[in-house]
Short mmCIF file of C-alpha atoms in Angstrom, two decimals:
data_model
loop_
_atom_site.label_atom_id
_atom_site.label_comp_id
_atom_site.label_asym_id
_atom_site.label_seq_id
_atom_site.Cartn_x
_atom_site.Cartn_y
_atom_site.Cartn_z
CA MET A 697 -26.58 -22.26 84.27
CA ALA A 698 -23.97 -24.99 84.04
CA LEU A 699 -20.19 -24.68 84.11
CA ARG A 700 -19.87 -25.43 80.39
CA LEU A 701 -20.85 -21.84 79.60
CA LEU A 702 -17.81 -20.44 81.36
CA LYS A 703 -15.57 -23.13 79.93
CA LEU A 704 -16.59 -22.31 76.39
CA ALA A 705 -16.71 -18.57 76.99
CA ALA A 706 -13.23 -18.44 78.46
CA THR A 707 -11.78 -20.68 75.79
CA SER A 708 -13.38 -18.97 72.82
CA ALA A 709 -12.84 -15.47 74.14
CA SER A 710 -9.16 -16.03 74.79
CA ALA A 711 -8.86 -17.41 71.27
CA ARG A 712 -10.55 -14.30 69.89
CA VAL A 713 -8.05 -12.12 71.72
CA VAL A 714 -5.22 -13.83 69.86
CA ALA A 715 -7.09 -13.55 66.59
CA ALA A 716 -7.58 -9.84 67.23
CA GLY A 717 -3.83 -9.47 67.63
CA ALA A 718 -3.08 -10.94 64.21
CA GLN A 719 -0.56 -8.96 62.20
CA ARG A 720 -0.60 -7.68 58.65
CA VAL A 721 2.73 -7.78 56.88
CA ARG A 722 2.80 -6.27 53.38
CA GLY A 723 -0.87 -7.00 52.92
CA ILE A 724 -0.60 -10.67 53.87
CA HIS A 725 -2.77 -11.68 56.81
CA SER A 726 -1.02 -13.92 59.32
CA SER A 727 -2.52 -15.49 62.42
CA VAL A 728 -1.64 -18.10 65.01
CA GLN A 729 -5.02 -19.70 64.34
CA CYS A 730 -5.61 -22.09 61.47
CA LYS A 731 -9.03 -21.51 59.93
CA LEU A 732 -8.93 -24.58 57.71
CA ARG A 733 -11.20 -27.39 58.90
CA TYR A 734 -11.64 -30.90 57.64
CA GLY A 735 -15.01 -31.42 56.01
CA MET A 736 -17.11 -33.34 53.52
CA TRP A 737 -15.30 -32.03 50.45
CA HIS A 738 -11.94 -33.13 51.83
CA PHE A 739 -13.34 -36.62 52.28
CA LEU A 740 -14.96 -36.74 48.83
CA LEU A 741 -11.76 -35.50 47.19
CA GLY A 742 -9.74 -38.31 48.71
CA ASP A 743 -8.49 -37.08 52.09
CA LYS A 744 -9.24 -40.31 53.95
CA ALA A 745 -7.81 -41.81 57.11
CA SER A 746 -6.65 -45.02 55.45
CA LYS A 747 -4.06 -43.06 53.47
CA ARG A 748 -2.18 -41.89 56.57
CA LEU A 749 -2.89 -44.44 59.30
CA THR A 750 -0.21 -47.11 59.63
CA GLU A 751 0.71 -49.87 62.07
CA ARG A 752 2.35 -47.19 64.22
CA SER A 753 -0.77 -45.04 64.39
CA ARG A 754 -1.64 -46.01 67.95
CA VAL A 755 -3.18 -44.43 71.03
CA ILE A 756 -1.30 -45.42 74.18
CA THR A 757 -2.22 -44.35 77.71
CA VAL A 758 -0.02 -44.73 80.78
CA ASP A 759 -1.95 -45.16 84.02
CA GLY A 760 -1.21 -45.65 87.68
CA ASN A 761 -1.59 -44.13 91.11
CA ILE A 762 -0.19 -40.77 92.15
CA CYS A 763 3.63 -40.46 91.97
CA THR A 764 4.21 -43.71 90.09
CA GLY A 765 6.40 -42.31 87.30
CA LYS A 766 3.74 -42.14 84.59
CA GLY A 767 5.03 -38.93 83.08
CA LYS A 768 8.63 -40.12 82.78
CA LEU A 769 7.67 -43.44 81.20
CA ALA A 770 5.13 -41.86 78.82
CA LYS A 771 7.67 -39.31 77.60
CA GLU A 772 10.38 -41.94 77.05
CA ILE A 773 7.99 -44.25 75.20
CA ALA A 774 6.90 -41.40 72.94
CA GLU A 775 10.51 -40.48 72.16
CA LYS A 776 11.52 -44.06 71.36
CA LEU A 777 8.46 -44.78 69.19
CA GLY A 778 8.34 -41.38 67.50
CA PHE A 779 4.91 -40.64 68.97
CA LYS A 780 3.56 -37.35 70.28
CA HIS A 781 3.50 -37.07 74.07
CA PHE A 782 0.52 -35.48 75.82
CA PRO A 783 1.33 -34.65 79.48
CA GLU A 784 -1.45 -35.22 81.98
CA ALA A 785 -4.32 -32.76 81.54
CA GLY A 786 -4.75 -30.45 84.51
CA ILE A 787 -7.10 -27.66 85.46
CA HIS A 788 -5.50 -25.24 83.00
CA TYR A 789 -5.38 -27.58 79.99
CA PRO A 790 -7.92 -25.49 77.99
CA ASP A 791 -5.71 -22.42 78.54
CA SER A 792 -2.62 -24.26 77.28
CA THR A 793 -4.27 -24.99 73.94
CA THR A 794 -6.00 -21.65 73.31
CA GLY A 795 -5.14 -17.97 73.39
CA ASP A 796 -1.53 -17.20 74.29
CA GLY A 797 -1.18 -20.36 76.38
CA LYS A 798 -1.02 -18.59 79.72
CA PRO A 799 -3.23 -19.93 82.54
CA LEU A 800 -6.24 -17.84 83.49
CA ALA A 801 -7.56 -17.40 87.01
CA THR A 802 -9.50 -20.28 88.57
CA ASP A 803 -12.68 -18.19 88.22
CA TYR A 804 -12.54 -19.03 84.51
CA ASN A 805 -11.32 -22.61 85.00
CA GLY A 806 -14.01 -24.43 86.90
CA ASN A 807 -13.63 -22.39 90.09
CA CYS A 808 -11.79 -25.33 91.66
CA SER A 809 -8.40 -26.03 93.19
CA LEU A 810 -6.37 -29.23 93.41
CA GLU A 811 -4.38 -27.83 96.32
CA LYS A 812 -7.57 -27.03 98.20
CA PHE A 813 -8.79 -30.57 97.60
CA TYR A 814 -5.63 -32.01 99.15
CA ASP A 815 -5.86 -29.59 102.09
CA ASP A 816 -9.59 -29.95 102.73
CA PRO A 817 -11.20 -32.73 100.65
CA ARG A 818 -14.44 -32.47 102.66
CA SER A 819 -14.88 -28.75 102.02
CA ASN A 820 -18.59 -27.90 102.05
CA ASP A 821 -18.30 -25.49 99.10
CA GLY A 822 -18.34 -28.37 96.59
CA ASN A 823 -14.71 -27.96 95.50
CA SER A 824 -14.01 -31.71 95.45
CA TYR A 825 -16.64 -32.65 92.90
CA ARG A 826 -16.22 -29.41 90.98
CA LEU A 827 -12.56 -30.36 90.58
CA GLN A 828 -13.40 -33.88 89.45
CA SER A 829 -15.98 -32.65 86.96
CA TRP A 830 -13.62 -30.06 85.52
CA LEU A 831 -10.74 -32.53 85.21
CA TYR A 832 -12.98 -34.95 83.35
CA SER A 833 -13.83 -32.17 80.89
CA SER A 834 -10.13 -31.33 80.54
CA ARG A 835 -9.27 -34.97 79.86
CA LEU A 836 -12.13 -35.18 77.37
CA LEU A 837 -10.76 -32.15 75.56
CA GLN A 838 -7.24 -33.58 75.60
CA TYR A 839 -8.37 -36.98 74.33
CA SER A 840 -10.15 -35.26 71.45
CA ASP A 841 -6.93 -33.36 70.69
CA ALA A 842 -4.96 -36.61 70.71
CA LEU A 843 -7.41 -38.33 68.35
CA GLU A 844 -7.46 -35.28 66.10
CA HIS A 845 -3.67 -35.37 65.90
CA LEU A 846 -3.70 -39.10 65.13
CA LEU A 847 -6.34 -38.83 62.40
CA THR A 848 -4.79 -35.71 60.88
CA THR A 849 -1.13 -36.74 60.82
CA GLY A 850 -1.09 -40.51 61.35
CA GLN A 851 1.43 -40.08 64.17
CA GLY A 852 0.79 -42.15 67.29
CA VAL A 853 0.12 -40.50 70.64
CA VAL A 854 0.97 -41.29 74.26
CA LEU A 855 -1.18 -39.85 77.06
CA GLU A 856 -0.93 -39.86 80.84
CA ARG A 857 -4.32 -41.11 81.98
CA SER A 858 -7.47 -40.56 79.92
CA ILE A 859 -11.24 -40.22 80.11
CA PHE A 860 -11.44 -44.00 80.46
CA SER A 861 -9.51 -44.06 83.75
CA ASP A 862 -10.72 -40.76 85.20
CA PHE A 863 -13.47 -42.47 87.22
CA VAL A 864 -10.97 -44.08 89.63
CA PHE A 865 -10.68 -40.74 91.42
CA LEU A 866 -14.45 -40.37 91.57
CA GLU A 867 -14.80 -43.77 93.23
CA ALA A 868 -12.05 -42.97 95.72
CA MET A 869 -13.66 -39.62 96.56
CA TYR A 870 -17.03 -41.22 97.14
CA ASN A 871 -15.66 -44.09 99.23
CA GLN A 872 -13.87 -41.58 101.45
CA GLY A 873 -16.98 -39.44 101.85
CA PHE A 874 -15.61 -36.44 99.97
CA ILE A 875 -18.59 -36.19 97.58
CA ARG A 876 -22.30 -37.04 97.65
CA LYS A 877 -24.10 -39.86 95.85
CA GLN A 878 -25.83 -37.24 93.69
CA CYS A 879 -22.40 -36.19 92.42
CA VAL A 880 -21.60 -39.76 91.41
CA ASP A 881 -24.91 -40.03 89.56
CA HIS A 882 -24.24 -36.73 87.77
CA TYR A 883 -20.74 -37.84 86.76
CA ASN A 884 -21.95 -41.18 85.44
CA GLU A 885 -24.69 -39.47 83.44
CA VAL A 886 -22.21 -37.07 81.84
CA LYS A 887 -19.76 -39.87 81.17
CA SER A 888 -22.41 -42.07 79.55
CA VAL A 889 -23.33 -39.42 76.96
CA THR A 890 -19.76 -38.33 76.18
CA ILE A 891 -17.41 -41.31 76.32
CA CYS A 892 -19.60 -43.35 73.96
CA ASP A 893 -18.43 -41.22 71.00
CA TYR A 894 -14.75 -42.06 71.46
CA LEU A 895 -12.66 -45.08 70.64
CA PRO A 896 -10.61 -46.48 73.53
CA PRO A 897 -6.81 -46.52 73.37
CA HIS A 898 -5.04 -49.31 71.53
CA LEU A 899 -2.89 -49.99 74.59
CA VAL A 900 -3.07 -49.27 78.31
CA ILE A 901 0.14 -49.44 80.34
CA TYR A 902 -0.43 -49.72 84.08
CA ILE A 903 2.34 -49.04 86.60
CA ASP A 904 1.62 -50.99 89.78
CA VAL A 905 3.21 -49.31 92.78
CA PRO A 906 2.10 -50.36 96.31
CA VAL A 907 0.49 -47.66 98.45
CA PRO A 908 3.34 -47.56 101.04
CA GLU A 909 5.82 -46.92 98.23
CA VAL A 910 3.54 -44.24 96.77
CA GLN A 911 3.43 -42.49 100.13
CA ARG A 912 7.21 -42.68 100.42
CA ARG A 913 7.58 -41.04 97.01
CA ILE A 914 5.09 -38.33 97.94
CA GLN A 915 7.05 -37.53 101.10
CA LYS A 916 10.29 -37.47 99.11
CA LYS A 917 8.75 -35.14 96.54
CA GLY A 918 7.95 -32.73 99.35
CA ASP A 919 4.79 -31.09 98.01
CA PRO A 920 3.06 -29.79 101.16
CA HIS A 921 -0.39 -30.34 99.67
CA GLU A 922 0.18 -33.86 98.33
CA MET A 923 1.73 -34.88 101.64
CA LYS A 924 -1.75 -34.60 103.18
CA ILE A 925 -3.15 -37.40 100.99
CA THR A 926 -4.25 -40.32 103.13
CA SER A 927 -3.29 -43.94 102.53
CA ALA A 928 -6.99 -44.88 102.45
CA TYR A 929 -7.60 -42.55 99.49
CA LEU A 930 -4.59 -43.96 97.63
CA GLN A 931 -5.75 -47.50 98.34
CA ASP A 932 -9.21 -46.75 96.94
CA ILE A 933 -7.60 -45.43 93.75
CA GLU A 934 -5.57 -48.62 93.42
CA ASN A 935 -8.63 -50.77 94.05
CA ALA A 936 -10.63 -48.95 91.38
CA TYR A 937 -7.81 -49.49 88.90
CA LYS A 938 -7.41 -53.20 89.60
CA LYS A 939 -11.01 -54.22 90.21
CA THR A 940 -12.78 -52.15 87.56
CA PHE A 941 -10.56 -50.29 85.11
CA LEU A 942 -8.08 -52.99 84.10
CA PRO A 943 -10.69 -55.78 83.68
CA GLU A 944 -12.87 -53.49 81.53
CA MET A 945 -10.01 -52.27 79.36
CA SER A 946 -8.60 -55.77 78.86
CA GLU A 947 -11.74 -56.52 76.84
CA LYS A 948 -11.34 -53.43 74.64
CA CYS A 949 -7.60 -53.12 74.10
CA GLU A 950 -4.16 -54.46 74.95
CA VAL A 951 -3.01 -54.09 78.56
CA LEU A 952 0.55 -54.22 79.91
CA GLN A 953 1.28 -54.12 83.64
CA TYR A 954 4.64 -53.31 85.21
CA SER A 955 6.02 -53.00 88.69
CA ALA A 956 7.77 -49.83 89.81
CA ARG A 957 11.18 -51.34 89.01
CA GLU A 958 10.14 -52.73 85.62
CA ALA A 959 8.60 -49.40 84.56
CA GLN A 960 12.00 -47.74 84.86
CA ASP A 961 13.27 -49.75 81.89
CA SER A 962 11.50 -47.95 79.05
CA LYS A 963 13.53 -49.86 76.47
CA LYS A 964 12.05 -53.16 77.68
CA VAL A 965 8.56 -51.63 77.68
CA VAL A 966 8.98 -50.52 74.06
CA GLU A 967 10.13 -54.02 73.12
CA ASP A 968 6.99 -55.46 74.70
CA ILE A 969 4.88 -53.00 72.73
CA GLU A 970 6.55 -54.05 69.47
CA TYR A 971 5.56 -57.69 70.13
CA LEU A 972 1.87 -56.92 70.65
CA LYS A 973 -0.51 -58.01 67.89
CA PHE A 974 -3.23 -55.40 68.53
CA ASP A 975 -5.81 -57.92 67.38
CA LYS A 976 -8.79 -56.84 69.48
CA GLY A 977 -10.88 -53.78 70.16
CA PRO A 978 -13.21 -51.46 68.22
CA TRP A 979 -10.38 -49.92 66.19
CA LEU A 980 -10.36 -53.06 64.03
CA LYS A 981 -13.95 -52.41 62.96
CA GLN A 982 -13.35 -48.84 61.76
CA ASP A 983 -13.36 -47.76 58.14
CA ASN A 984 -12.91 -44.47 56.31
CA ARG A 985 -16.54 -43.50 56.88
CA THR A 986 -16.55 -44.01 60.66
CA LEU A 987 -13.16 -42.34 61.05
CA TYR A 988 -14.43 -39.41 58.96
CA HIS A 989 -17.27 -38.82 61.43
CA LEU A 990 -14.90 -39.22 64.38
CA ARG A 991 -12.56 -36.62 62.92
CA LEU A 992 -15.44 -34.19 62.42
CA LEU A 993 -16.33 -34.60 66.09
CA VAL A 994 -12.87 -34.21 67.62
CA GLN A 995 -12.03 -31.08 65.63
CA ASP A 996 -15.17 -29.33 66.92
CA LYS A 997 -14.29 -28.51 70.54
CA PHE A 998 -17.69 -26.95 71.22
CA GLU A 999 -19.32 -30.23 70.27
CA VAL A 1000 -16.77 -32.17 72.31
CA LEU A 1001 -17.77 -30.31 75.47
CA ASN A 1002 -21.43 -29.92 74.58
CA TYR A 1003 -22.75 -32.91 76.52
CA THR A 1004 -20.72 -32.21 79.65
CA SER A 1005 -23.63 -29.90 80.46
CA ILE A 1006 -26.81 -31.81 81.23
CA PRO A 1007 -30.16 -30.55 82.61
CA ILE A 1008 -29.62 -31.76 86.16
CA PHE A 1009 -29.47 -29.34 89.07
CA LEU A 1010 -26.41 -30.00 91.21
CA PRO A 1011 -25.27 -27.21 93.55
CA GLU A 1012 -21.59 -28.18 93.27
CA VAL A 1013 -21.41 -27.43 89.53
CA THR A 1014 -24.30 -25.02 88.96
CA ILE A 1015 -24.01 -21.25 88.89
CA GLY A 1016 -26.72 -18.61 88.79
CA ALA A 1017 -27.43 -16.12 86.03
CA HIS A 1018 -26.14 -13.13 88.03
CA GLN A 1019 -22.91 -14.91 88.87
CA THR A 1020 -22.48 -15.83 85.22
CA ASP A 1021 -22.93 -12.21 84.15
CA ARG A 1022 -20.44 -11.03 86.78
CA VAL A 1023 -17.73 -13.48 85.77
CA LEU A 1024 -18.25 -12.86 82.05
CA HIS A 1025 -18.06 -9.10 82.67
CA GLN A 1026 -14.79 -9.58 84.55
CA PHE A 1027 -13.39 -11.66 81.71
CA ARG A 1028 -14.36 -9.07 79.11
CA GLU A 1029 -12.60 -6.43 81.16
CA LYS A 1030 -9.46 -8.55 81.01
CA GLU A 1031 -9.97 -9.06 77.30
CA ARG A 1032 -10.10 -5.31 76.70
CA SER A 1033 -6.93 -4.87 78.76
CA TRP A 1034 -5.11 -7.52 76.71
CA ARG A 1035 -6.19 -5.85 73.49
CA ARG A 1036 -4.95 -2.50 74.73
CA ILE A 1037 -1.54 -3.98 75.56
CA ARG A 1038 -1.27 -5.52 72.09
CA MET A 1039 -2.31 -2.29 70.43
CA LEU A 1040 0.21 -0.25 72.41
CA THR A 1041 2.90 -2.85 71.81
CA ARG A 1042 2.42 -2.74 68.05
CA ALA A 1043 2.60 1.03 68.20
CA ALA A 1044 5.73 1.04 70.37
CA GLY A 1045 7.52 -1.77 68.56
CA ASN A 1046 8.42 -5.27 69.62
CA SER A 1047 11.43 -4.32 71.73
CA LEU A 1048 11.63 -4.93 75.46
CA ALA A 1049 11.35 -1.20 76.02
CA GLY A 1050 8.19 -1.17 73.94
CA TRP A 1051 6.66 -3.96 76.00
CA THR A 1052 7.57 -2.17 79.23
CA LYS A 1053 6.05 1.09 78.03
CA ALA A 1054 2.89 -0.68 76.89
CA TRP A 1055 2.53 -2.39 80.25
CA LYS A 1056 2.94 0.88 82.16
CA ASP A 1057 0.65 2.83 79.84
CA SER A 1058 -2.08 0.21 80.14
CA GLY A 1059 -2.29 0.75 83.89
CA ILE A 1060 -2.85 -2.96 84.54
CA GLY A 1061 -1.62 -4.04 87.93
CA ARG A 1062 -0.92 -0.44 89.01
CA SER A 1063 -2.17 0.28 92.49
CA GLY A 1064 -5.44 2.16 92.43
CA THR A 1065 -5.78 2.25 88.64
CA ARG A 1066 -7.58 0.12 86.18
CA ARG A 1067 -7.91 -3.05 88.16
CA SER A 1068 -9.73 -5.57 86.02
CA GLY A 1069 -11.08 -9.07 86.16
CA VAL A 1070 -10.97 -10.76 89.53
CA GLU A 1071 -9.01 -7.87 91.07
CA ALA A 1072 -11.77 -5.44 90.19
CA ALA A 1073 -14.27 -7.58 92.05
CA ARG A 1074 -12.28 -7.46 95.26
CA GLY A 1075 -12.50 -4.78 97.88
CA PRO A 1076 -9.57 -2.92 99.46
CA ASP A 1077 -8.88 -5.91 101.70
CA GLY A 1078 -8.87 -8.39 98.82
CA VAL A 1079 -12.31 -9.75 99.74
CA THR A 1080 -14.79 -10.40 96.94
#
């Protein structure tokens, strides 16, 4: 039983919780979820991509090593160009786009930890590859969200990294001996059947910061976990970018490279973008029909994640039927608790006092009563 089951279960279930909490005001149903979906009739009646896509309907990704200022530059570019900014997708990206937006426990998010990877990258429980596999799925989901936004609104998007650059971490992990060759084969198989459905970005911006400077920034940042990253791992990431990623992307899209100092001048970067001709890549070959099929794909998140689960047994990312049942049972217990809180809250009113009363009445978090989810699976000493 592959990880996709829990990914989809957690995502869809949390969405159902929100839907269950929809209000009725004077007979009018209101919900945070939009049930309208783009389909064949929209296309036949004239809702076509060519009517909204303009010269500013671009997909831009900002790439670079760890602590190179990608987020700052991406945000500034988006603000200056009027694009939508997508921060880098992390472990909890599916939670941020479904339900109430609050992160769920790692049990429902790939059962992996970035902090644990930094602390013990050679952990024999498979955390390193489980993390890489989950992050690829998160980036795949985010890239589909970005394309959906572009095709729906015509507004350009700016992302920090993407599914096209995700492999640089896989190569670095393998070169450092953090993961097995079987993990690399599994990743490449998943990538080959998923990435082929997506158009690459129009532009890749690469921030080139030397490894010694990256390490200095990490030390200055002061994150105790990131400070354990070795220079060899950082160098392998840089090598994968320069030897594989950039040459490949230069054939598919525009590429701009900046030093650490140059990347601080976002105004100059935007000027360089304005001068680009965008005269190469598969986007030039698209028409209303192909973009129609792409939009159908990216709006269907189940289909987006469908092929991240392939019939290959790999201990790092495979769970048994009993474990699946246990985790799903825990999640449903949490779901029932959330519903009870919402029901009590609606009964008590939307005031702070009402929320407090609902929380106390639900018994969630109270010592010895109604422990649910992961807490319910732990013993008195916190051991599962």
